[in-house]
CSV table of C-alpha atoms and ligand atoms in Angstrom, one decimal:
chain,number,residue,atom,x,y,z
A,23,MET,CA,182.2,-12.9,134.4
A,24,ASN,CA,180.3,-9.8,133.7
A,25,LYS,CA,177.5,-11.0,131.4
A,26,ILE,CA,175.9,-8.2,129.4
A,27,GLU,CA,172.5,-9.7,129.6
A,28,ASN,CA,170.7,-12.4,131.5
A,29,SER,CA,169.7,-15.2,129.3
A,30,PHE,CA,169.2,-18.8,130.2
A,31,LEU,CA,171.3,-19.9,127.2
A,32,ASN,CA,174.7,-21.3,127.8
A,33,LYS,CA,177.0,-22.5,125.1
A,34,ASN,CA,177.7,-25.7,126.9
A,35,GLN,CA,174.1,-26.8,126.5
A,36,PHE,CA,174.8,-27.4,122.8
A,37,GLY,CA,177.7,-29.7,123.3
A,38,GLU,CA,181.4,-29.4,122.8
A,39,ASP,CA,181.5,-30.1,119.1
A,40,PHE,CA,178.7,-27.8,118.2
A,41,LEU,CA,179.9,-25.4,115.5
A,42,TRP,CA,179.5,-21.6,115.9
A,43,GLY,CA,180.0,-19.2,113.1
A,44,VAL,CA,179.1,-16.2,111.1
A,45,SER,CA,178.2,-16.0,107.4
A,46,THR,CA,178.8,-13.5,104.6
A,47,ALA,CA,179.0,-13.5,100.8
A,48,ALA,CA,181.5,-11.8,98.5
A,49,PHE,CA,179.2,-9.5,96.5
A,50,GLN,CA,177.5,-8.3,99.7
A,51,ILE,CA,180.7,-7.2,101.4
A,52,GLU,CA,183.7,-6.9,99.2
A,53,GLY,CA,183.1,-3.9,96.9
A,54,ALA,CA,186.2,-3.3,94.7
A,55,HIS,CA,184.0,-4.2,91.8
A,56,ASP,CA,186.7,-3.9,89.1
A,57,ALA,CA,189.9,-4.0,91.2
A,58,ASP,CA,193.0,-5.9,90.1
A,59,GLY,CA,191.6,-7.5,87.0
A,60,LYS,CA,188.2,-8.6,88.3
A,61,GLY,CA,185.6,-9.3,85.7
A,62,SER,CA,182.0,-8.1,86.0
A,63,SER,CA,179.4,-10.3,87.6
A,64,ILE,CA,175.7,-10.4,86.8
A,65,TRP,CA,175.1,-8.5,90.0
A,66,ASP,CA,177.6,-5.7,88.9
A,67,VAL,CA,175.5,-5.3,85.7
A,68,PHE,CA,172.1,-5.7,87.5
A,69,THR,CA,172.9,-3.1,90.1
A,70,SER,CA,174.0,-0.6,87.4
A,71,GLN,CA,170.6,-0.7,85.8
A,72,LYS,CA,168.0,1.8,86.8
A,73,GLY,CA,165.2,0.8,89.1
A,74,LYS,CA,166.4,-2.6,90.0
A,75,ILE,CA,167.7,-1.9,93.6
A,76,LYS,CA,165.8,0.1,96.3
A,77,ASN,CA,167.0,3.7,96.5
A,78,GLY,CA,169.3,3.1,93.5
A,79,HIS,CA,171.9,1.5,95.8
A,80,HIS,CA,174.8,-0.5,94.3
A,81,ALA,CA,177.7,-2.5,95.7
A,82,ILE,CA,180.7,-0.7,94.1
A,83,THR,CA,182.2,-0.3,97.6
A,84,ALA,CA,179.7,-2.3,99.8
A,85,CYS,CA,181.5,-2.9,103.1
A,86,ASP,CA,184.9,-2.4,101.4
A,87,PHE,CA,185.9,-5.9,102.8
A,88,TYR,CA,188.3,-6.1,99.9
A,89,ASN,CA,190.5,-3.5,101.5
A,90,SER,CA,189.4,-3.7,105.2
A,91,TYR,CA,189.3,-7.5,105.5
A,92,GLN,CA,191.9,-7.4,108.3
A,93,THR,CA,189.8,-5.1,110.4
A,94,ASP,CA,186.8,-7.4,110.0
A,95,ILE,CA,188.8,-10.6,110.7
A,96,ASP,CA,190.1,-8.9,113.9
A,97,LEU,CA,186.5,-8.2,114.8
A,98,ILE,CA,185.5,-11.9,114.2
A,99,ARG,CA,188.2,-12.8,116.6
A,100,GLU,CA,187.2,-10.1,119.1
A,101,LEU,CA,183.7,-11.6,119.1
A,102,ASN,CA,185.1,-15.1,119.8
A,103,ILE,CA,183.6,-16.6,116.7
A,104,PRO,CA,185.5,-19.7,115.7
A,105,ASN,CA,184.2,-20.2,112.1
A,106,PHE,CA,183.8,-17.7,109.3
A,107,ARG,CA,181.8,-18.4,106.2
A,108,PHE,CA,182.5,-16.3,103.1
A,109,SER,CA,182.2,-16.8,99.4
A,110,ILE,CA,184.7,-16.6,96.5
A,111,SER,CA,183.7,-14.2,93.7
A,112,TRP,CA,184.0,-16.3,90.5
A,113,PRO,CA,184.7,-13.3,88.2
A,114,ARG,CA,187.4,-12.1,90.6
A,115,ILE,CA,189.5,-15.2,90.0
A,116,MET,CA,188.2,-16.0,86.5
A,117,PRO,CA,187.2,-12.7,84.9
A,118,THR,CA,185.5,-14.4,81.9
A,119,GLY,CA,184.2,-17.3,83.9
A,120,VAL,CA,186.7,-19.8,82.3
A,121,HIS,CA,190.4,-20.0,82.0
A,122,PRO,CA,192.7,-18.0,82.2
A,123,VAL,CA,192.9,-17.4,86.0
A,124,ASN,CA,193.4,-13.9,87.4
A,125,GLN,CA,196.4,-14.4,89.7
A,126,ALA,CA,195.6,-11.2,91.7
A,127,GLY,CA,192.2,-12.6,92.6
A,128,ILE,CA,193.9,-15.8,93.8
A,129,GLU,CA,196.3,-13.8,95.9
A,130,TYR,CA,193.4,-11.8,97.5
A,131,TYR,CA,191.7,-15.0,98.7
A,132,ASN,CA,195.0,-16.4,99.8
A,133,LYS,CA,195.5,-13.4,102.0
A,134,ILE,CA,192.0,-13.9,103.5
A,135,ILE,CA,192.5,-17.6,104.2
A,136,ASP,CA,196.0,-17.1,105.7
A,137,SER,CA,194.8,-14.2,107.9
A,138,LEU,CA,191.9,-16.3,109.2
A,139,LEU,CA,194.1,-19.3,109.9
A,140,ALA,CA,196.6,-17.0,111.6
A,141,ALA,CA,193.8,-15.7,113.8
A,142,GLY,CA,192.7,-19.2,114.7
A,143,ILE,CA,189.5,-18.9,112.7
A,144,GLU,CA,188.3,-21.8,110.5
A,145,PRO,CA,187.5,-20.8,106.9
A,146,TRP,CA,184.2,-22.1,105.4
A,147,VAL,CA,184.0,-21.3,101.7
A,148,THR,CA,180.9,-21.0,99.6
A,149,LEU,CA,181.8,-21.5,95.9
A,150,TYR,CA,178.7,-19.8,94.4
A,151,HIS,CA,176.9,-17.1,96.2
A,152,TRP,CA,175.1,-15.7,93.1
A,153,ASP,CA,177.7,-13.6,91.4
A,154,LEU,CA,178.0,-15.4,88.0
A,155,PRO,CA,180.6,-13.9,85.7
A,156,HIS,CA,178.7,-11.6,83.3
A,157,ALA,CA,180.6,-13.0,80.3
A,158,LEU,CA,178.9,-16.3,80.9
A,159,GLU,CA,175.5,-14.7,81.2
A,160,THR,CA,175.9,-13.3,77.7
A,161,LYS,CA,176.0,-17.0,76.6
A,162,GLY,CA,172.8,-17.8,78.5
A,163,GLY,CA,174.2,-18.2,82.1
A,164,TRP,CA,172.6,-21.0,84.0
A,165,THR,CA,170.0,-21.5,81.3
A,166,ASN,CA,172.8,-22.9,79.1
A,167,ARG,CA,173.8,-26.5,79.8
A,168,GLU,CA,177.4,-25.5,79.3
A,169,SER,CA,177.2,-23.8,82.7
A,170,VAL,CA,177.8,-27.2,84.3
A,171,SER,CA,181.3,-27.4,82.6
A,172,TRP,CA,182.0,-23.7,83.2
A,173,PHE,CA,181.3,-24.2,86.9
A,174,SER,CA,183.4,-27.4,87.0
A,175,GLN,CA,186.4,-25.5,85.6
A,176,TYR,CA,186.0,-22.8,88.3
A,177,VAL,CA,185.6,-25.4,91.1
A,178,ASP,CA,188.7,-27.2,89.9
A,179,VAL,CA,190.7,-23.9,90.1
A,180,CYS,CA,189.4,-23.2,93.7
A,181,ALA,CA,190.3,-26.7,94.8
A,182,GLN,CA,193.7,-26.5,93.3
A,183,TYR,CA,194.7,-23.1,94.8
A,184,PHE,CA,192.8,-23.2,98.2
A,185,GLY,CA,192.3,-26.8,98.9
A,186,ASP,CA,195.5,-27.2,100.9
A,187,ARG,CA,194.2,-24.8,103.6
A,188,VAL,CA,190.4,-24.7,103.2
A,189,LYS,CA,188.7,-27.9,104.4
A,190,ASN,CA,185.1,-26.8,104.7
A,191,TRP,CA,183.3,-26.2,101.4
A,192,MET,CA,179.7,-25.3,100.4
A,193,VAL,CA,179.1,-25.7,96.7
A,194,ILE,CA,176.0,-23.6,96.0
A,195,ASN,CA,174.1,-21.1,98.1
A,196,GLU,CA,170.3,-21.2,98.1
A,197,PRO,CA,169.6,-22.5,94.6
A,198,SER,CA,165.8,-22.0,94.9
A,199,VAL,CA,166.2,-18.3,95.7
A,200,PHE,CA,168.6,-17.3,93.0
A,201,THR,CA,166.9,-19.3,90.2
A,202,GLY,CA,163.4,-18.2,91.4
A,203,ALA,CA,164.2,-14.6,91.8
A,204,GLY,CA,166.8,-14.3,89.0
A,205,TYR,CA,165.4,-16.5,86.3
A,206,PHE,CA,161.6,-16.7,87.0
A,207,LEU,CA,160.6,-13.5,88.6
A,208,GLY,CA,163.4,-11.2,87.3
A,209,ILE,CA,163.8,-9.3,90.5
A,210,HIS,CA,167.4,-10.5,91.1
A,211,ALA,CA,170.3,-10.7,88.7
A,212,PRO,CA,170.3,-11.5,85.8
A,213,GLY,CA,166.7,-10.3,85.7
A,214,LYS,CA,165.4,-13.1,83.5
A,215,LYS,CA,161.8,-14.2,83.6
A,216,GLY,CA,159.6,-17.1,82.7
A,217,ILE,CA,159.1,-20.8,83.4
A,218,THR,CA,161.5,-22.0,80.7
A,219,ASN,CA,164.4,-20.0,82.0
A,220,TYR,CA,163.6,-21.1,85.5
A,221,LEU,CA,163.4,-24.8,84.8
A,222,LYS,CA,166.5,-24.9,82.7
A,223,ALA,CA,168.5,-23.0,85.4
A,224,MET,CA,167.1,-25.3,88.1
A,225,HIS,CA,168.3,-28.4,86.3
A,226,HIS,CA,171.7,-27.1,85.3
A,227,VAL,CA,172.3,-25.7,88.8
A,228,THR,CA,171.5,-29.1,90.3
A,229,LEU,CA,173.8,-30.9,87.9
A,230,ALA,CA,176.5,-28.3,88.7
A,231,THR,CA,176.0,-28.9,92.5
A,232,ALA,CA,176.8,-32.6,92.1
A,233,ALA,CA,179.5,-32.1,89.6
A,234,GLY,CA,181.3,-29.4,91.8
A,235,ALA,CA,181.1,-31.6,94.8
A,236,LYS,CA,182.6,-34.5,93.0
A,237,ILE,CA,185.6,-32.4,91.9
A,238,LEU,CA,186.1,-31.3,95.5
A,239,ARG,CA,186.0,-34.9,96.7
A,240,ASN,CA,188.6,-35.9,94.1
A,241,LYS,CA,191.0,-33.0,94.6
A,242,ILE,CA,190.7,-32.6,98.4
A,243,PRO,CA,190.2,-36.0,99.9
A,244,ASP,CA,190.0,-34.7,103.5
A,245,ALA,CA,187.4,-32.0,102.6
A,246,ASN,CA,184.2,-31.5,104.5
A,247,ILE,CA,181.8,-30.9,101.7
A,248,GLY,CA,178.3,-29.4,101.9
A,249,THR,CA,175.9,-27.2,100.0
A,250,THR,CA,173.2,-24.9,101.4
A,251,PHE,CA,169.4,-24.6,100.9
A,252,SER,CA,167.0,-22.0,101.9
A,253,CYS,CA,164.1,-23.5,103.8
A,254,THR,CA,160.9,-22.0,105.1
A,255,HIS,CA,158.3,-23.5,107.4
A,256,ILE,CA,155.0,-23.7,105.4
A,257,GLU,CA,151.5,-23.7,106.9
A,258,PRO,CA,148.1,-23.7,105.2
A,259,ALA,CA,145.9,-20.6,106.0
A,260,THR,CA,143.0,-22.9,107.0
A,261,GLN,CA,142.3,-26.6,107.3
A,262,ASN,CA,140.3,-26.5,104.0
A,263,GLN,CA,141.5,-29.2,101.6
A,264,LYS,CA,142.3,-26.6,98.9
A,265,ASP,CA,144.6,-24.6,101.3
A,266,ILE,CA,146.3,-27.8,102.5
A,267,GLU,CA,147.0,-28.8,98.9
A,268,ALA,CA,148.2,-25.3,98.0
A,269,ALA,CA,150.6,-25.3,101.0
A,270,LYS,CA,151.9,-28.7,99.9
A,271,ARG,CA,152.7,-27.3,96.4
A,272,VAL,CA,154.5,-24.3,98.0
A,273,ASP,CA,156.4,-26.5,100.4
A,274,THR,CA,157.5,-28.7,97.4
A,275,LEU,CA,158.7,-25.7,95.4
A,276,LEU,CA,160.5,-23.9,98.3
A,277,ASN,CA,161.8,-26.8,100.3
A,278,ARG,CA,162.0,-30.0,98.3
A,279,THR,CA,162.7,-29.3,94.6
A,280,PHE,CA,166.5,-28.7,95.0
A,281,ILE,CA,167.4,-31.1,97.7
A,282,GLU,CA,165.5,-34.2,96.6
A,283,PRO,CA,167.4,-34.8,93.4
A,284,ILE,CA,170.7,-34.3,95.3
A,285,LEU,CA,169.6,-37.0,97.7
A,286,GLY,CA,168.9,-39.3,94.8
A,287,LEU,CA,165.1,-39.0,95.1
A,288,GLY,CA,164.6,-37.3,91.7
A,289,TYR,CA,162.5,-34.1,91.3
A,290,PRO,CA,159.3,-34.1,93.3
A,291,GLN,CA,157.2,-34.0,90.1
A,292,ALA,CA,154.2,-35.8,91.6
A,293,ASP,CA,153.6,-33.1,94.1
A,294,LEU,CA,154.3,-30.2,91.8
A,295,PRO,CA,153.1,-31.1,88.3
A,296,VAL,CA,154.8,-28.1,86.5
A,297,LEU,CA,158.2,-29.8,87.3
A,298,LYS,CA,157.2,-32.4,84.7
A,299,LYS,CA,158.3,-29.9,82.1
A,300,LEU,CA,161.8,-30.5,83.3
A,301,ASN,CA,161.7,-33.7,81.3
A,302,ASN,CA,162.4,-31.5,78.2
A,303,TYR,CA,165.8,-30.7,79.5
A,304,ILE,CA,166.8,-33.9,81.3
A,305,LEU,CA,169.1,-36.0,79.2
A,306,GLU,CA,169.6,-39.7,79.3
A,307,ASP,CA,172.3,-40.0,82.0
A,308,ASP,CA,171.3,-36.9,84.0
A,309,LEU,CA,169.4,-38.7,86.7
A,310,ASN,CA,172.6,-40.6,87.7
A,311,ASN,CA,174.5,-37.3,87.8
A,312,LEU,CA,172.2,-35.3,90.0
A,313,SER,CA,173.1,-36.8,93.4
A,314,PHE,CA,176.0,-36.6,95.7
A,315,ASP,CA,176.7,-37.9,99.2
A,316,PHE,CA,177.3,-34.7,101.0
A,317,ASP,CA,179.1,-34.6,104.4
A,318,PHE,CA,176.7,-32.0,105.6
A,319,ILE,CA,173.7,-30.0,104.4
A,320,GLY,CA,173.5,-26.3,105.3
A,321,LEU,CA,170.0,-25.1,106.1
A,322,GLN,CA,169.1,-21.4,106.1
A,323,CYS,CA,165.9,-20.6,107.8
A,324,TYR,CA,164.5,-17.2,108.6
A,325,THR,CA,160.7,-17.4,108.9
A,326,ARG,CA,157.4,-19.3,108.1
A,327,GLU,CA,154.9,-18.6,105.3
A,328,VAL,CA,151.2,-19.0,105.5
A,329,VAL,CA,149.6,-20.2,102.2
A,330,LYS,CA,146.1,-20.1,100.7
A,331,ALA,CA,144.9,-21.6,97.5
A,332,ALA,CA,144.7,-19.1,94.6
A,333,MET,CA,143.8,-20.9,91.4
A,334,LEU,CA,144.6,-17.9,89.2
A,335,ILE,CA,148.3,-17.9,90.1
A,336,PRO,CA,150.0,-19.9,87.3
A,337,TYR,CA,151.9,-23.1,88.0
A,338,ILE,CA,151.5,-23.1,91.7
A,339,GLY,CA,147.9,-22.2,92.4
A,340,ALA,CA,148.8,-20.6,95.7
A,341,GLU,CA,149.4,-17.3,97.4
A,342,LEU,CA,151.4,-16.3,100.4
A,343,ILE,CA,149.6,-14.2,103.0
A,344,SER,CA,152.1,-11.6,104.0
A,345,ALA,CA,153.1,-11.0,107.7
A,346,GLU,CA,151.6,-7.5,107.4
A,347,LYS,CA,148.2,-8.8,106.3
A,348,ARG,CA,148.3,-11.3,109.1
A,349,ASN,CA,149.2,-8.5,111.5
A,350,VAL,CA,152.2,-10.4,113.1
A,351,ILE,CA,155.6,-9.1,114.2
A,352,SER,CA,158.0,-8.9,111.3
A,353,THR,CA,161.5,-7.8,110.3
A,354,ASP,CA,162.6,-5.1,107.9
A,355,MET,CA,162.4,-7.8,105.1
A,356,GLY,CA,158.7,-8.2,105.9
A,357,TRP,CA,159.3,-11.7,107.2
A,358,GLU,CA,157.4,-12.9,110.2
A,359,VAL,CA,159.4,-13.4,113.4
A,360,TYR,CA,158.5,-17.0,114.2
A,361,PRO,CA,161.3,-18.9,115.9
A,362,PRO,CA,159.4,-22.3,116.0
A,363,ALA,CA,159.9,-22.3,112.2
A,364,LEU,CA,163.5,-23.4,112.8
A,365,TYR,CA,162.4,-26.4,114.9
A,366,HIS,CA,159.8,-27.4,112.3
A,367,VAL,CA,162.3,-27.2,109.5
A,368,LEU,CA,164.9,-29.2,111.4
A,369,LYS,CA,162.2,-31.9,112.1
A,370,LYS,CA,161.2,-32.0,108.4
A,371,PHE,CA,164.8,-32.3,107.1
A,372,ASN,CA,165.6,-34.9,109.7
A,373,GLU,CA,163.1,-37.2,108.0
A,374,TYR,CA,165.3,-37.5,104.9
A,375,LYS,CA,167.4,-40.7,105.4
A,376,GLY,CA,170.3,-39.4,103.2
A,377,ILE,CA,171.4,-36.4,105.2
A,378,LYS,CA,174.4,-37.1,107.4
A,379,LYS,CA,174.8,-33.8,109.2
A,380,ILE,CA,172.8,-30.6,109.4
A,381,ILE,CA,174.3,-27.2,110.0
A,382,ILE,CA,172.3,-24.0,110.2
A,383,THR,CA,174.5,-22.0,107.8
A,384,GLU,CA,172.3,-18.9,108.1
A,385,ASN,CA,169.8,-17.3,110.5
A,386,GLY,CA,169.4,-13.7,111.5
A,387,ALA,CA,167.2,-10.6,111.2
A,388,ALA,CA,167.1,-7.2,109.7
A,389,PHE,CA,165.8,-4.4,112.0
A,390,PRO,CA,166.2,-0.6,111.8
A,391,ASP,CA,169.2,0.0,114.0
A,392,LEU,CA,170.1,3.3,115.5
A,393,LEU,CA,173.6,4.4,116.3
A,394,THR,CA,173.4,6.6,119.4
A,395,ASN,CA,176.4,7.8,121.4
A,396,GLY,CA,178.6,5.1,119.7
A,397,LYS,CA,176.2,2.3,120.6
A,398,VAL,CA,173.6,0.2,118.8
A,399,TYR,CA,171.0,-1.3,121.2
A,400,ASP,CA,169.5,-3.9,118.8
A,401,ILE,CA,167.5,-5.8,121.4
A,402,LYS,CA,165.1,-7.2,118.8
A,403,ARG,CA,168.0,-8.9,116.9
A,404,THR,CA,169.5,-10.2,120.2
A,405,HIS,CA,166.2,-11.8,121.1
A,406,TYR,CA,165.7,-13.1,117.6
A,407,ILE,CA,169.0,-15.0,117.8
A,408,GLN,CA,168.4,-16.2,121.4
A,409,ASP,CA,164.9,-17.4,120.6
A,410,HIS,CA,166.2,-19.3,117.5
A,411,LEU,CA,168.9,-20.9,119.7
A,412,GLU,CA,166.2,-22.1,122.1
A,413,GLN,CA,164.6,-23.9,119.1
A,414,ILE,CA,167.9,-25.6,118.3
A,415,LEU,CA,168.1,-26.7,121.9
A,416,LYS,CA,164.6,-28.1,121.7
A,417,ALA,CA,165.6,-29.9,118.5
A,418,LYS,CA,168.7,-31.3,120.2
A,419,LYS,CA,166.6,-32.5,123.2
A,420,ASP,CA,164.4,-34.4,120.7
A,421,SER,CA,167.6,-36.0,119.3
A,422,LEU,CA,167.3,-34.2,116.0
A,423,ASN,CA,170.4,-33.9,113.8
A,424,VAL,CA,171.7,-30.3,114.1
A,425,GLU,CA,175.4,-29.6,114.6
A,426,GLY,CA,176.1,-26.0,114.0
A,427,TYR,CA,174.7,-22.4,113.9
A,428,PHE,CA,176.0,-19.5,111.8
A,429,VAL,CA,174.6,-16.1,112.2
A,430,TRP,CA,173.7,-14.0,109.1
A,431,SER,CA,175.7,-11.8,109.1
A,432,LEU,CA,179.0,-10.4,110.4
A,433,THR,CA,178.4,-6.8,109.4
A,434,ASP,CA,175.5,-4.9,107.8
A,435,ASN,CA,175.9,-5.3,104.1
A,436,PHE,CA,174.4,-5.1,100.6
A,437,GLU,CA,171.1,-7.0,100.9
A,438,TRP,CA,170.5,-7.6,97.2
A,439,ALA,CA,167.3,-5.9,95.8
A,440,GLU,CA,166.8,-4.3,99.2
A,441,GLY,CA,170.1,-2.4,99.1
A,442,TYR,CA,171.6,-1.2,102.4
A,443,ASN,CA,168.4,-0.5,104.3
A,444,ALA,CA,168.0,-4.1,105.5
A,445,ARG,CA,170.7,-4.3,108.2
A,446,PHE,CA,171.5,-7.9,109.3
A,447,GLY,CA,174.9,-7.4,111.0
A,448,LEU,CA,176.1,-8.2,114.5
A,449,ILE,CA,178.3,-5.2,113.6
A,450,HIS,CA,176.9,-1.9,112.4
A,451,VAL,CA,178.4,-0.2,109.4
A,452,ASP,CA,178.2,3.5,108.6
A,453,PHE,CA,178.4,3.2,104.8
A,454,GLU,CA,179.6,6.8,104.5
A,455,THR,CA,182.7,6.3,106.6
A,456,GLN,CA,183.0,2.5,106.8
A,457,GLN,CA,183.1,2.9,110.5
A,458,ARG,CA,182.3,-0.4,112.4
A,459,THR,CA,180.4,-0.5,115.7
A,460,ILE,CA,179.7,-3.8,117.5
A,461,LYS,CA,176.0,-4.0,118.2
A,462,HIS,CA,174.4,-5.2,121.4
A,463,SER,CA,173.7,-8.5,119.6
A,464,GLY,CA,177.4,-8.9,118.7
A,465,LEU,CA,178.4,-8.2,122.3
A,466,TRP,CA,175.9,-10.7,123.5
A,467,PHE,CA,177.1,-13.3,121.1
A,468,LYS,CA,180.7,-12.6,122.1
A,469,ASP,CA,179.9,-13.2,125.8
A,470,PHE,CA,177.9,-16.3,124.9
A,471,LEU,CA,180.8,-17.7,123.0
A,472,SER,CA,183.5,-16.8,125.6
B,504,NOJ,C1,170.0,-15.7,102.2
B,504,NOJ,C2,171.2,-15.3,101.4
B,504,NOJ,O1,172.1,-16.4,101.3
B,504,NOJ,C3,171.9,-14.1,101.8
B,504,NOJ,O2,172.7,-13.7,100.7
B,504,NOJ,C4,170.9,-13.0,102.2
B,504,NOJ,O3,171.6,-11.8,102.5
B,504,NOJ,C5,170.2,-13.5,103.5
B,504,NOJ,N1,169.6,-14.8,103.2
B,504,NOJ,C6,169.2,-12.6,104.0
B,504,NOJ,O4,168.2,-12.3,103.1
């Protein structure tokens, strides 16, 4: 075969059952923000407000996946990618967040699922990838304890309509990121700030994760049920005790706070004292309702962070030293390119006894791609992916649990507060014309998977 690039990597090294895929999310690709009865999401509202998104970008059309899904599914097939992860937009199928159901929204996801299956591509569905129905946000969104029952209604509907054909489910995507950015820092939708909003959202999202998973288990007995966590390898800036302790607090916040209650270990309050404030919102029976025995855990790792003590920073007493300040190679997101982070994260999560199976449900990089003469030579992204796959191989050689790898993302798309400038795709999108061009990284992945 005519391989497009020499690389020592070979798919067979990962084993026959290793899962290969590509990940996306509804709000980042679909567009069609008010089509066919869809309700507004918190991201529709947030992106319509001035100054929230870089360059005033919004996602009214995004990648127009709503209309051009067949083109993109054909491209997934052309790239030999056997598994496709996408999310369901809650307000598209339940415009007010609760009953009644919008039948047109159900039909839309039915078409996607059927088209994937017809192409021999396995659907992997994320139930919540950050686009809460705005109608629920007016009632407090995730800060309202009612959110657990709103979410349960929604999961029940998804299981009922799609559970006959979708067998792979992820309940919630990166809870630490959307609660931290959306309810503490206010830089993501819904733009709320403060420790109280954050802790309430944290607790309700964790309860909702377990509640949603239980509904899937009851309604779809043969489902493969997971949920995904963002994870970052954390290192102290120096070996001073203060920096070591600061790094431990950051690690607790970013990597442990959401998964540990799910694994039945409770919130890691001893290592991050501010979490003791959660006790104000934990009701009597809650601790029994926070855990679930997931079939797999999705880990999403992009980088490492280096931490120093900073006693003036509230709650955490720590500061991240940016890649720029450290003068290391970074992506368009400002994230250091540091492939061993993936190995370290795998090693760390392998130490939890309660995790049955680990799948890397996201990994990828944003670089400034140039379309010249119909080609995008994104060698940095190609190497980024290859170097991270090397780390997975290293983990496998050390007998660590890791059973799949999904690239973020299929096409360039709407990167939240960064708008369209951070391009993560294996496929380039010209957002003026919606023209798709498979990048060099996509062609490499295609060869690799063939
Ligand atoms: C995490 C999120 O799940 C996804 O929505 C985002 O685009 C990527 N990482 C890159 O930032």
